[in-house]
JSON list of C-alpha atoms in Angstrom, two decimals:
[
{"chain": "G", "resi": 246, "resn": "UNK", "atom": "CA", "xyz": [26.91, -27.34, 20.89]},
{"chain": "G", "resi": 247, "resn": "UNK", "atom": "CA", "xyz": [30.78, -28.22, 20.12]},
{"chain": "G", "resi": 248, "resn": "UNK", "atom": "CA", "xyz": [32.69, -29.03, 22.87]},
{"chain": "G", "resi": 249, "resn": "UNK", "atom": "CA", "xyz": [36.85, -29.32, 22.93]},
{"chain": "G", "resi": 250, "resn": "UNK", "atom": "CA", "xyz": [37.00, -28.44, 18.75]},
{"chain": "G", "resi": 251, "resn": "UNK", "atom": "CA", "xyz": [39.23, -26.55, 17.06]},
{"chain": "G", "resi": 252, "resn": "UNK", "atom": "CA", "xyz": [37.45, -22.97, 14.95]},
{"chain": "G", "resi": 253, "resn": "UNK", "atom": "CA", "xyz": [38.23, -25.03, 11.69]},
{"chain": "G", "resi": 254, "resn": "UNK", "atom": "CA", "xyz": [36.08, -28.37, 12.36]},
{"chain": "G", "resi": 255, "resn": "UNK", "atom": "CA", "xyz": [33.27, -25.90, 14.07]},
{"chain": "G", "resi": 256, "resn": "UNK", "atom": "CA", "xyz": [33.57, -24.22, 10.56]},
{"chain": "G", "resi": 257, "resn": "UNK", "atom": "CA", "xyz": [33.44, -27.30, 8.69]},
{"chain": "G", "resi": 258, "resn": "UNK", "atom": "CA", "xyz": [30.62, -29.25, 10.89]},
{"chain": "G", "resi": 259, "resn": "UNK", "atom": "CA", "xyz": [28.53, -25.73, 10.47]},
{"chain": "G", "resi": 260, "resn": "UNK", "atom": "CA", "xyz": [28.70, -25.70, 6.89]},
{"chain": "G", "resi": 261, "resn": "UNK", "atom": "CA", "xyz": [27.87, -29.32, 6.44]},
{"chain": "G", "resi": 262, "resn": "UNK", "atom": "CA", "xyz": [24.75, -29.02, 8.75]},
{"chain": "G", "resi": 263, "resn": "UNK", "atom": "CA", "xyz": [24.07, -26.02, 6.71]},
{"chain": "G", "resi": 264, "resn": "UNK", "atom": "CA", "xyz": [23.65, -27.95, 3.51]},
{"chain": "G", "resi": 265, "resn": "UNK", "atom": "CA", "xyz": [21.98, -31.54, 5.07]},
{"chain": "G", "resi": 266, "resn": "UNK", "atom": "CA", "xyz": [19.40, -29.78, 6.56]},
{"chain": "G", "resi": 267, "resn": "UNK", "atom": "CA", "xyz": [18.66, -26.74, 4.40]},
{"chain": "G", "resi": 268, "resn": "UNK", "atom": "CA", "xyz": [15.21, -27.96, 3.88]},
{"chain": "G", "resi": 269, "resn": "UNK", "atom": "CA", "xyz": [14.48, -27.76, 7.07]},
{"chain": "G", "resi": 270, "resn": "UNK", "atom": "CA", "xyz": [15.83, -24.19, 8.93]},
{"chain": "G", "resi": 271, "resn": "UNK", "atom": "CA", "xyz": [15.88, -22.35, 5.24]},
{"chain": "G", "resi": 272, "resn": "UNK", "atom": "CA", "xyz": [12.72, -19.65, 5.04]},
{"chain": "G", "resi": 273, "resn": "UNK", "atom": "CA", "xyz": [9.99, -20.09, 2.27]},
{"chain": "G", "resi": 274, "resn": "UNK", "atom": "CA", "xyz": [9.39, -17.71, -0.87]},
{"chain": "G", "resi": 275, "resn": "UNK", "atom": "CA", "xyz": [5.97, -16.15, -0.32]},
{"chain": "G", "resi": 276, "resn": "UNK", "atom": "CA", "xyz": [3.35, -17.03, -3.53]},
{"chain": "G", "resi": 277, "resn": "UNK", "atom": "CA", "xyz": [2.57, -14.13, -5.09]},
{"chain": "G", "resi": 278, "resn": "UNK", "atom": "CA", "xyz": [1.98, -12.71, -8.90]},
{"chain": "G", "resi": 279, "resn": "UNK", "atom": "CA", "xyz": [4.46, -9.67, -8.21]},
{"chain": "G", "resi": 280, "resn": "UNK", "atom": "CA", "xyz": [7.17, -12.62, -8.13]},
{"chain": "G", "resi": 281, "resn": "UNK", "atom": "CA", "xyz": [10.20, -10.74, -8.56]},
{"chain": "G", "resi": 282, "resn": "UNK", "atom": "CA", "xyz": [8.99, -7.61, -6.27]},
{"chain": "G", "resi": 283, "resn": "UNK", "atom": "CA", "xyz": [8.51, -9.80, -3.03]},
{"chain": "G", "resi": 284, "resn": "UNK", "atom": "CA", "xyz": [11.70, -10.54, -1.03]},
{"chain": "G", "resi": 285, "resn": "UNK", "atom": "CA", "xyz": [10.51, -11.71, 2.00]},
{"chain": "G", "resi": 286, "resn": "UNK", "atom": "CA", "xyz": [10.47, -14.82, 3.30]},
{"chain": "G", "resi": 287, "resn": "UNK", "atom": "CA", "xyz": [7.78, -17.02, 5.26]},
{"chain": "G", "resi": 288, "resn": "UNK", "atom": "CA", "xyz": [9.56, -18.46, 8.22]},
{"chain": "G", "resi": 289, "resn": "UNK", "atom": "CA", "xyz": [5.97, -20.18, 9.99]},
{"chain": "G", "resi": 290, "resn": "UNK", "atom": "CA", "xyz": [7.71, -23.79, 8.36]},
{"chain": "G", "resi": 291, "resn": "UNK", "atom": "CA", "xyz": [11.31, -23.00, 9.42]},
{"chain": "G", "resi": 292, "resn": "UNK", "atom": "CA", "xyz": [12.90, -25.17, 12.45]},
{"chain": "G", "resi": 293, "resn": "UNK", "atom": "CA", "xyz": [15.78, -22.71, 14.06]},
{"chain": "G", "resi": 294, "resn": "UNK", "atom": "CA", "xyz": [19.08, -24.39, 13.90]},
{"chain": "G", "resi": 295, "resn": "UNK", "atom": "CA", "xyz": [21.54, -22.62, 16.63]},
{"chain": "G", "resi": 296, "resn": "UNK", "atom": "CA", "xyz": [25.13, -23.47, 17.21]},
{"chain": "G", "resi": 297, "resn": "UNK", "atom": "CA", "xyz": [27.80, -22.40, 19.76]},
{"chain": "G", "resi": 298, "resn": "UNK", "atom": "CA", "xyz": [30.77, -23.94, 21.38]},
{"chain": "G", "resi": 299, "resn": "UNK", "atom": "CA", "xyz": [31.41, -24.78, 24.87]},
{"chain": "G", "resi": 300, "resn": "UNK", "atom": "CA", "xyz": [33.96, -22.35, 25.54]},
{"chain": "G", "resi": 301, "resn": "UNK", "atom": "CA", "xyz": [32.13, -19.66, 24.28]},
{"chain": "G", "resi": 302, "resn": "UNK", "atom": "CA", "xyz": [29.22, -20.21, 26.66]},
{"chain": "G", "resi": 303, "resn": "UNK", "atom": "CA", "xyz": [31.39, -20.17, 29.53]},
{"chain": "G", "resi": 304, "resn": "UNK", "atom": "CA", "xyz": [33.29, -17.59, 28.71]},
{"chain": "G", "resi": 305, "resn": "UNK", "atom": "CA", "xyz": [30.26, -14.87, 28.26]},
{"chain": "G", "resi": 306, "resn": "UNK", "atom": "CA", "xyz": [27.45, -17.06, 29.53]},
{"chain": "G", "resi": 307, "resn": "UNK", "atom": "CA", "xyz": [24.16, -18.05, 27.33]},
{"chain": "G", "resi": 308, "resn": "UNK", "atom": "CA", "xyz": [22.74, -14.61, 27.48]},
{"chain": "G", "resi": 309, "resn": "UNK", "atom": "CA", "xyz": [25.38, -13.09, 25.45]},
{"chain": "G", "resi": 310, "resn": "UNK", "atom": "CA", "xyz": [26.31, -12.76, 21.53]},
{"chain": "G", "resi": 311, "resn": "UNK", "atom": "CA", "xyz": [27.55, -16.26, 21.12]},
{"chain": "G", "resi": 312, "resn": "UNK", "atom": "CA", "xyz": [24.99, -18.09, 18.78]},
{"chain": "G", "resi": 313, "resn": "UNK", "atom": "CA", "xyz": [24.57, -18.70, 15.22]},
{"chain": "G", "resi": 314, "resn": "UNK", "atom": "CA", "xyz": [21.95, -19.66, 13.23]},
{"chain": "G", "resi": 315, "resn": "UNK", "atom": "CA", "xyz": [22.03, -22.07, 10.19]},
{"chain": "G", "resi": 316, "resn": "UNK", "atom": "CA", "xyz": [21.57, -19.72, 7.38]},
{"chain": "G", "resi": 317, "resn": "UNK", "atom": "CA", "xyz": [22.58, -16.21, 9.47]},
{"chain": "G", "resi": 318, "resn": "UNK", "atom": "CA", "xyz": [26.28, -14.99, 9.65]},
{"chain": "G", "resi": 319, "resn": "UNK", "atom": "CA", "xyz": [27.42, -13.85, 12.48]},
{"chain": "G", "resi": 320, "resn": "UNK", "atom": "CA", "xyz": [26.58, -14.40, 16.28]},
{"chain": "G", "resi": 321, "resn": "UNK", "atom": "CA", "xyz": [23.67, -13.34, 18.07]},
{"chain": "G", "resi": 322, "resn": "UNK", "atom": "CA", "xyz": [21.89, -13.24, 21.76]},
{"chain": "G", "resi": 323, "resn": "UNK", "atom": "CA", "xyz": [19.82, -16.59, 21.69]},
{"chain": "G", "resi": 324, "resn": "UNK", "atom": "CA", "xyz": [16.45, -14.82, 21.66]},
{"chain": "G", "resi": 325, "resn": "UNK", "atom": "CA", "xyz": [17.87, -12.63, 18.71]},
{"chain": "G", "resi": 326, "resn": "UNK", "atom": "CA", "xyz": [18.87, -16.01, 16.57]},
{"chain": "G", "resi": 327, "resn": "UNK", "atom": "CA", "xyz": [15.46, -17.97, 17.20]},
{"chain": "G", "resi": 328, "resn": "UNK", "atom": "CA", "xyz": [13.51, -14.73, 16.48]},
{"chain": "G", "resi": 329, "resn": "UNK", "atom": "CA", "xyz": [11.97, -15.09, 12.92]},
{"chain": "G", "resi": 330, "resn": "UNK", "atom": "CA", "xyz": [11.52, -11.66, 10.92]},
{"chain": "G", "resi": 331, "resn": "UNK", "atom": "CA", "xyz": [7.72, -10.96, 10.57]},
{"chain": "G", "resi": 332, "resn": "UNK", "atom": "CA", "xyz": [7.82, -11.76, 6.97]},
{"chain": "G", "resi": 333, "resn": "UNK", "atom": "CA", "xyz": [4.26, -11.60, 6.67]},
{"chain": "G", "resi": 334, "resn": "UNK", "atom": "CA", "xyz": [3.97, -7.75, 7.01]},
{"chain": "G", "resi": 335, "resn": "UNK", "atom": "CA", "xyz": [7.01, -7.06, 4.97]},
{"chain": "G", "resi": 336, "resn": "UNK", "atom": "CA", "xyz": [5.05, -9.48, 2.33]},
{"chain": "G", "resi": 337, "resn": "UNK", "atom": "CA", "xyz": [1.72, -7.14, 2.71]},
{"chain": "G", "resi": 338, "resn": "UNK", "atom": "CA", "xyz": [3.76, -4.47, 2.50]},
{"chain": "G", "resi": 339, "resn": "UNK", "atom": "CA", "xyz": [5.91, -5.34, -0.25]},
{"chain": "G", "resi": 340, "resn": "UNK", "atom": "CA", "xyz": [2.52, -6.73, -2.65]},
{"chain": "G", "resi": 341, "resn": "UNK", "atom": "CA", "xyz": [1.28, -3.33, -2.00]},
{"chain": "G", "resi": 342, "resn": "UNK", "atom": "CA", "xyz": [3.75, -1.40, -3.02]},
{"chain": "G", "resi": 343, "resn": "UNK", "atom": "CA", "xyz": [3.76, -4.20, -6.36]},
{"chain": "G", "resi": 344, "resn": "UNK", "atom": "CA", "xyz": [0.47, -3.83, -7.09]},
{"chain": "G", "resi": 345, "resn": "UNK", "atom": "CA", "xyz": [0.47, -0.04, -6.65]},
{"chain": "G", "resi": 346, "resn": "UNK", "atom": "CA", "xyz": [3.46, 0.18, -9.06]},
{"chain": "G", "resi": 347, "resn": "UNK", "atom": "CA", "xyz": [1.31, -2.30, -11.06]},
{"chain": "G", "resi": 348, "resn": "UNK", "atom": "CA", "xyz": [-1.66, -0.20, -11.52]},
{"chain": "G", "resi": 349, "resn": "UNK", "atom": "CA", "xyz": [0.36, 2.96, -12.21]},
{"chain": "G", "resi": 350, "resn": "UNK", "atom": "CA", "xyz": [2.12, 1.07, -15.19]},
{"chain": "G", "resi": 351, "resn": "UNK", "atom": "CA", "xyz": [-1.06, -0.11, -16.41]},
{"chain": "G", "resi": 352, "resn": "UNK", "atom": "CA", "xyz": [-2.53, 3.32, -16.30]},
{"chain": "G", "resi": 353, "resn": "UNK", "atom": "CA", "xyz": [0.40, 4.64, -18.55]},
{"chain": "G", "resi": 354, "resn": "UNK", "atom": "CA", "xyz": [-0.10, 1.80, -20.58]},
{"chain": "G", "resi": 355, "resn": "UNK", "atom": "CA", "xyz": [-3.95, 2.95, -21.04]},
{"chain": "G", "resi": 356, "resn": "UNK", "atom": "CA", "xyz": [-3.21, 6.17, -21.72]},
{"chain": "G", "resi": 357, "resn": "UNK", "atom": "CA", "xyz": [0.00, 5.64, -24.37]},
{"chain": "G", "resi": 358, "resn": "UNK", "atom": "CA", "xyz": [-2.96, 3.32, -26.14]},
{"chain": "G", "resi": 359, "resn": "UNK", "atom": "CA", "xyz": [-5.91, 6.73, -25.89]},
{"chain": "G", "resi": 360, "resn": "UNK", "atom": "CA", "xyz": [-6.82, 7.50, -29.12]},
{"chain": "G", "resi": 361, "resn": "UNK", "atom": "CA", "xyz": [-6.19, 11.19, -30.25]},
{"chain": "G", "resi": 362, "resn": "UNK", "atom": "CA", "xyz": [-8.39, 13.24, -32.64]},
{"chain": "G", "resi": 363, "resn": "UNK", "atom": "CA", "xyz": [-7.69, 13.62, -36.80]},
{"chain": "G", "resi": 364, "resn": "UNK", "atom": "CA", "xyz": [-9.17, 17.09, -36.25]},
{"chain": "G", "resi": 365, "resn": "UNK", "atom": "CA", "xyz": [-8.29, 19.03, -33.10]},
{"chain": "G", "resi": 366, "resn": "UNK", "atom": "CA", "xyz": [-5.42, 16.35, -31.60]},
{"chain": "G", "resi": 367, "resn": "UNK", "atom": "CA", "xyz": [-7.26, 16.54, -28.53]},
{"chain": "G", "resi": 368, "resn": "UNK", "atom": "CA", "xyz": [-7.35, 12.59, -26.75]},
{"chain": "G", "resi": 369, "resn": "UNK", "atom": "CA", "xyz": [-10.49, 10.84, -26.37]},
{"chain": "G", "resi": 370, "resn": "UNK", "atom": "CA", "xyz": [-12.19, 10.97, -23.03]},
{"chain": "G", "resi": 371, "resn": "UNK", "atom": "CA", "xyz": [-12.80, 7.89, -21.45]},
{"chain": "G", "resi": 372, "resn": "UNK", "atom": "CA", "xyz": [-16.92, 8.23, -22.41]},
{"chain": "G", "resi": 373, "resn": "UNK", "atom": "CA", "xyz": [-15.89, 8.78, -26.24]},
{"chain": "G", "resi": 374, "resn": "UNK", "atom": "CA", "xyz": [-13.27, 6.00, -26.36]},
{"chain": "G", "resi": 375, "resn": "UNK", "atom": "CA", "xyz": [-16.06, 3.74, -24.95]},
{"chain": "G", "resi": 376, "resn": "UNK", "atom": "CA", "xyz": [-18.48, 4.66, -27.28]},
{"chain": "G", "resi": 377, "resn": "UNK", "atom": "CA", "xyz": [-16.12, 4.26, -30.28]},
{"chain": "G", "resi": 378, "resn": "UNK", "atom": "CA", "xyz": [-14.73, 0.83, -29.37]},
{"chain": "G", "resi": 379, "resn": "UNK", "atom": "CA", "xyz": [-18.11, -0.91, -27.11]},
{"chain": "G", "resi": 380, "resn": "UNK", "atom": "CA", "xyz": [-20.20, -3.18, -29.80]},
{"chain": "G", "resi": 381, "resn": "UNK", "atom": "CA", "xyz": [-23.54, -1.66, -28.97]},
{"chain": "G", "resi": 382, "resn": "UNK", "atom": "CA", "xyz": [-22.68, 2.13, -29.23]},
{"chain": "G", "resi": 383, "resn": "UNK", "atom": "CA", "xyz": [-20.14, 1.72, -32.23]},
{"chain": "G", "resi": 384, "resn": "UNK", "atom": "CA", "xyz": [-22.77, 1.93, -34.65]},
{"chain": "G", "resi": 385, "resn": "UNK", "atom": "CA", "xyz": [-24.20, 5.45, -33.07]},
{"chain": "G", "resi": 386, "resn": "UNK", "atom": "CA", "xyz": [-20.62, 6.86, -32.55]},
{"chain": "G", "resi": 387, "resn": "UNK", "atom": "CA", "xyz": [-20.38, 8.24, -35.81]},
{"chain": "G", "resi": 388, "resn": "UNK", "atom": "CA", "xyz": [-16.69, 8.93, -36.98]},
{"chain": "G", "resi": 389, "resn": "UNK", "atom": "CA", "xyz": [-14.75, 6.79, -34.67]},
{"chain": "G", "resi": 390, "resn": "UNK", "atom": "CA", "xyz": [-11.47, 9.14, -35.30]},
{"chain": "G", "resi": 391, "resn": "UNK", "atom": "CA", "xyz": [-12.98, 12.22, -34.00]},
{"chain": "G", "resi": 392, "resn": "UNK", "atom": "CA", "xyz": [-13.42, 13.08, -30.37]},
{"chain": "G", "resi": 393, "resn": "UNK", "atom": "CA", "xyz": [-16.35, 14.03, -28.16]},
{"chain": "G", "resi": 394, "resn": "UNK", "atom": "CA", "xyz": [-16.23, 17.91, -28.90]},
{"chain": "G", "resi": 395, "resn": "UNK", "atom": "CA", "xyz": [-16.08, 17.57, -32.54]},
{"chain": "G", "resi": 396, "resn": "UNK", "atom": "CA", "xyz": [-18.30, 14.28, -33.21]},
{"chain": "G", "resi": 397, "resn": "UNK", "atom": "CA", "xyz": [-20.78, 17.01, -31.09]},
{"chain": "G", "resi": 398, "resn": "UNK", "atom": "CA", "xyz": [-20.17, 19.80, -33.63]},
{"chain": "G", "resi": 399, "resn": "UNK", "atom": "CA", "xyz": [-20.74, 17.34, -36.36]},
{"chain": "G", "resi": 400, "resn": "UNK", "atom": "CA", "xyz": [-24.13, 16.47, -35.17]},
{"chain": "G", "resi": 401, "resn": "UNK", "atom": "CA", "xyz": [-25.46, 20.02, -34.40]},
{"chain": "G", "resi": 402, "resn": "UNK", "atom": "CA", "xyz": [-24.06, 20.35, -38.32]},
{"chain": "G", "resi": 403, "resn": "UNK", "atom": "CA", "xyz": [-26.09, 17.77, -39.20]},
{"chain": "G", "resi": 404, "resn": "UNK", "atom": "CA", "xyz": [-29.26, 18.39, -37.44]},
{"chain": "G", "resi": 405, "resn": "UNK", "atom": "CA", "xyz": [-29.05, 22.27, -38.54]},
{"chain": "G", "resi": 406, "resn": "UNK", "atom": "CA", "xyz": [-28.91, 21.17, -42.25]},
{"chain": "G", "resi": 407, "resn": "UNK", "atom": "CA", "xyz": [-31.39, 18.88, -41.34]},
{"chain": "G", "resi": 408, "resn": "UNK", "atom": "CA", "xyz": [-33.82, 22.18, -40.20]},
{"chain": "G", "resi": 409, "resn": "UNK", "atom": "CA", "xyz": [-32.67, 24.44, -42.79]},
{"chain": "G", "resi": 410, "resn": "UNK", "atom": "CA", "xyz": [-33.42, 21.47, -45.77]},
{"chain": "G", "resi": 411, "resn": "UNK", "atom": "CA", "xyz": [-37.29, 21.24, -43.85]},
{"chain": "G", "resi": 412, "resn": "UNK", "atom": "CA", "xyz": [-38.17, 24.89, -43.37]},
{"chain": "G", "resi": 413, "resn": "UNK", "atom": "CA", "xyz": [-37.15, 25.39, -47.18]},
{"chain": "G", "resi": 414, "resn": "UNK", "atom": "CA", "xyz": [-39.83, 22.17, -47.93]},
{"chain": "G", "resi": 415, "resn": "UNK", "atom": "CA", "xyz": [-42.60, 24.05, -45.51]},
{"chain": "G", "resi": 416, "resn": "UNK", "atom": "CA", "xyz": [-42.03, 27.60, -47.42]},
{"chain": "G", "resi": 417, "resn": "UNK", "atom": "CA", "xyz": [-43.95, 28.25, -50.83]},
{"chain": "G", "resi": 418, "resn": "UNK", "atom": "CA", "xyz": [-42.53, 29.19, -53.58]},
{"chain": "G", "resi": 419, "resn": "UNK", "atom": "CA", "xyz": [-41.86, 32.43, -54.25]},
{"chain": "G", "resi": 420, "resn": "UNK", "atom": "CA", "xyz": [-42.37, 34.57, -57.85]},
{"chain": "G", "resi": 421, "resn": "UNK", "atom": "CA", "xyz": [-40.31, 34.81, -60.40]},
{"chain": "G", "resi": 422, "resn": "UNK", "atom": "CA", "xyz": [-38.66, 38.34, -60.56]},
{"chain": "G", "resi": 423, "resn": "UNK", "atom": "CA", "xyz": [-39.80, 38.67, -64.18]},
{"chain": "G", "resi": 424, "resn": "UNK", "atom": "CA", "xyz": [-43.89, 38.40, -63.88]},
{"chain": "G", "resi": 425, "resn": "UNK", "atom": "CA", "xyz": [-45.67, 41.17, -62.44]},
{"chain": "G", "resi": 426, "resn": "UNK", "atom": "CA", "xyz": [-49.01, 40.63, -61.49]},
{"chain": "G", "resi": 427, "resn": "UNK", "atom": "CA", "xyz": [-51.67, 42.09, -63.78]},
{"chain": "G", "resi": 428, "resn": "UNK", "atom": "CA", "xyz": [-49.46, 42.14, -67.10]},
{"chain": "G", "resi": 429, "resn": "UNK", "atom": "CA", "xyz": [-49.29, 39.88, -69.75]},
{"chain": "G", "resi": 430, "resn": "UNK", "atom": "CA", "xyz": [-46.11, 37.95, -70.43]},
{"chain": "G", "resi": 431, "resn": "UNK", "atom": "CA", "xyz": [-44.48, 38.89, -73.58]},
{"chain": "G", "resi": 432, "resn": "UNK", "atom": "CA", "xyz": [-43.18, 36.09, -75.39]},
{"chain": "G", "resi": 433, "resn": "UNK", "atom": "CA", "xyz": [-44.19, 34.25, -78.96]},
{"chain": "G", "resi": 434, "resn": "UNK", "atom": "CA", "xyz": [-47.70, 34.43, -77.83]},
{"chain": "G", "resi": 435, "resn": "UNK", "atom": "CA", "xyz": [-49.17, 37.13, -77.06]},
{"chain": "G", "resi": 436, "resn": "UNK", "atom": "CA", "xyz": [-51.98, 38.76, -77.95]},
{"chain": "G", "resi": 437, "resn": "UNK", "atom": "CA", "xyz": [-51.64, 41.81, -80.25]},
{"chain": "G", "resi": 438, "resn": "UNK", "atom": "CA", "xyz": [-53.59, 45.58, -79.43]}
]
């Protein structure tokens, strides 16, 4: 509290105090990875600094807007300058709305990198994209640059060729279109009437 000072040397005193004891009344940065997305500030370690002037106080009396607090402009009630901001739920609030922002960018991210058929242009669903790029279903996944509807087509290809090339193996022969049964062949030999 000042007492018989003129504005200036409140001014001056204020701003000095200001700067000694920064360390002391100035609000911590919260630690979090969304560093540039949290602005609020942990007050638990902060000592409240308040100044007024005599006059002031008996002018309008302690209840009124006459204090200022290190760091603050203006004057406040006292209750209103010692009164820290709940920074904590602004911080919850704010690494929330960071992470949410954060998992929406890596999503896009994800999705720019989705692989897209040679075929059809279709993307890859996430079940194809994992079988294509996992180690121990690579080697099953067939062509890695087709997706899921047309890597299926290819194998019901594959396995109907597969059925067609045995049921031709199973079936006999059938005769030549040439030979009858019952007459001789003609050719260099055969038997003369």
């Amino acid at each position: 509290m000042f007492a018989d000072t003129t504005e200036a040397k409140v001014a001056n005193t204020v701003q000095v105090l200001e700067e000694a004891c920064r360390r002391y009344w100035a609000p911590r940065r919260y630690q979090s990875l969304y560093r540039g997305a949290i602005t609020a500030k942990d007050y638990s370690q902060a000592v409240p600094v308040v100044v007024t002037t005599l006059e002031q106080l008996q002018e309008h009396g302690a209840d009124a807007a006459v204090w200022r607090r290190l760091g603050r402009t203006g004057e406040q009630t006292l209750t209103a300058a010692l009164d820290n901001p709940d920074g904590d739920a602004l911080s919850r609030d704010q690494e929330a709305r960071a992470e949410a922002e954060d998992k929406l960018r890596r999503a896009a991210e994800r999705e720019a990198e989705r692989p897209v058929c040679k075929r059809c242009g279709q993307k890859f669903t996430d079940q194809r994209w994992e079988e294509t790029t996992a180690h121990r279903t690579a080697w099953k996944a067939g062509d890695v640059s087709v997706c899921g509807d047309c890597h299926a087509g290819d194998v019901a290809r594959e396995k109907a060729t597969a059925e067609a090339a045995r049921l031709q193996a199973a079936m006999p022969p059938e005769p030549e279109d040439d030979q009858e049964l019952g007459r001789p062949r003609c050719g260099l030999f055969r038997r003369r009437s």
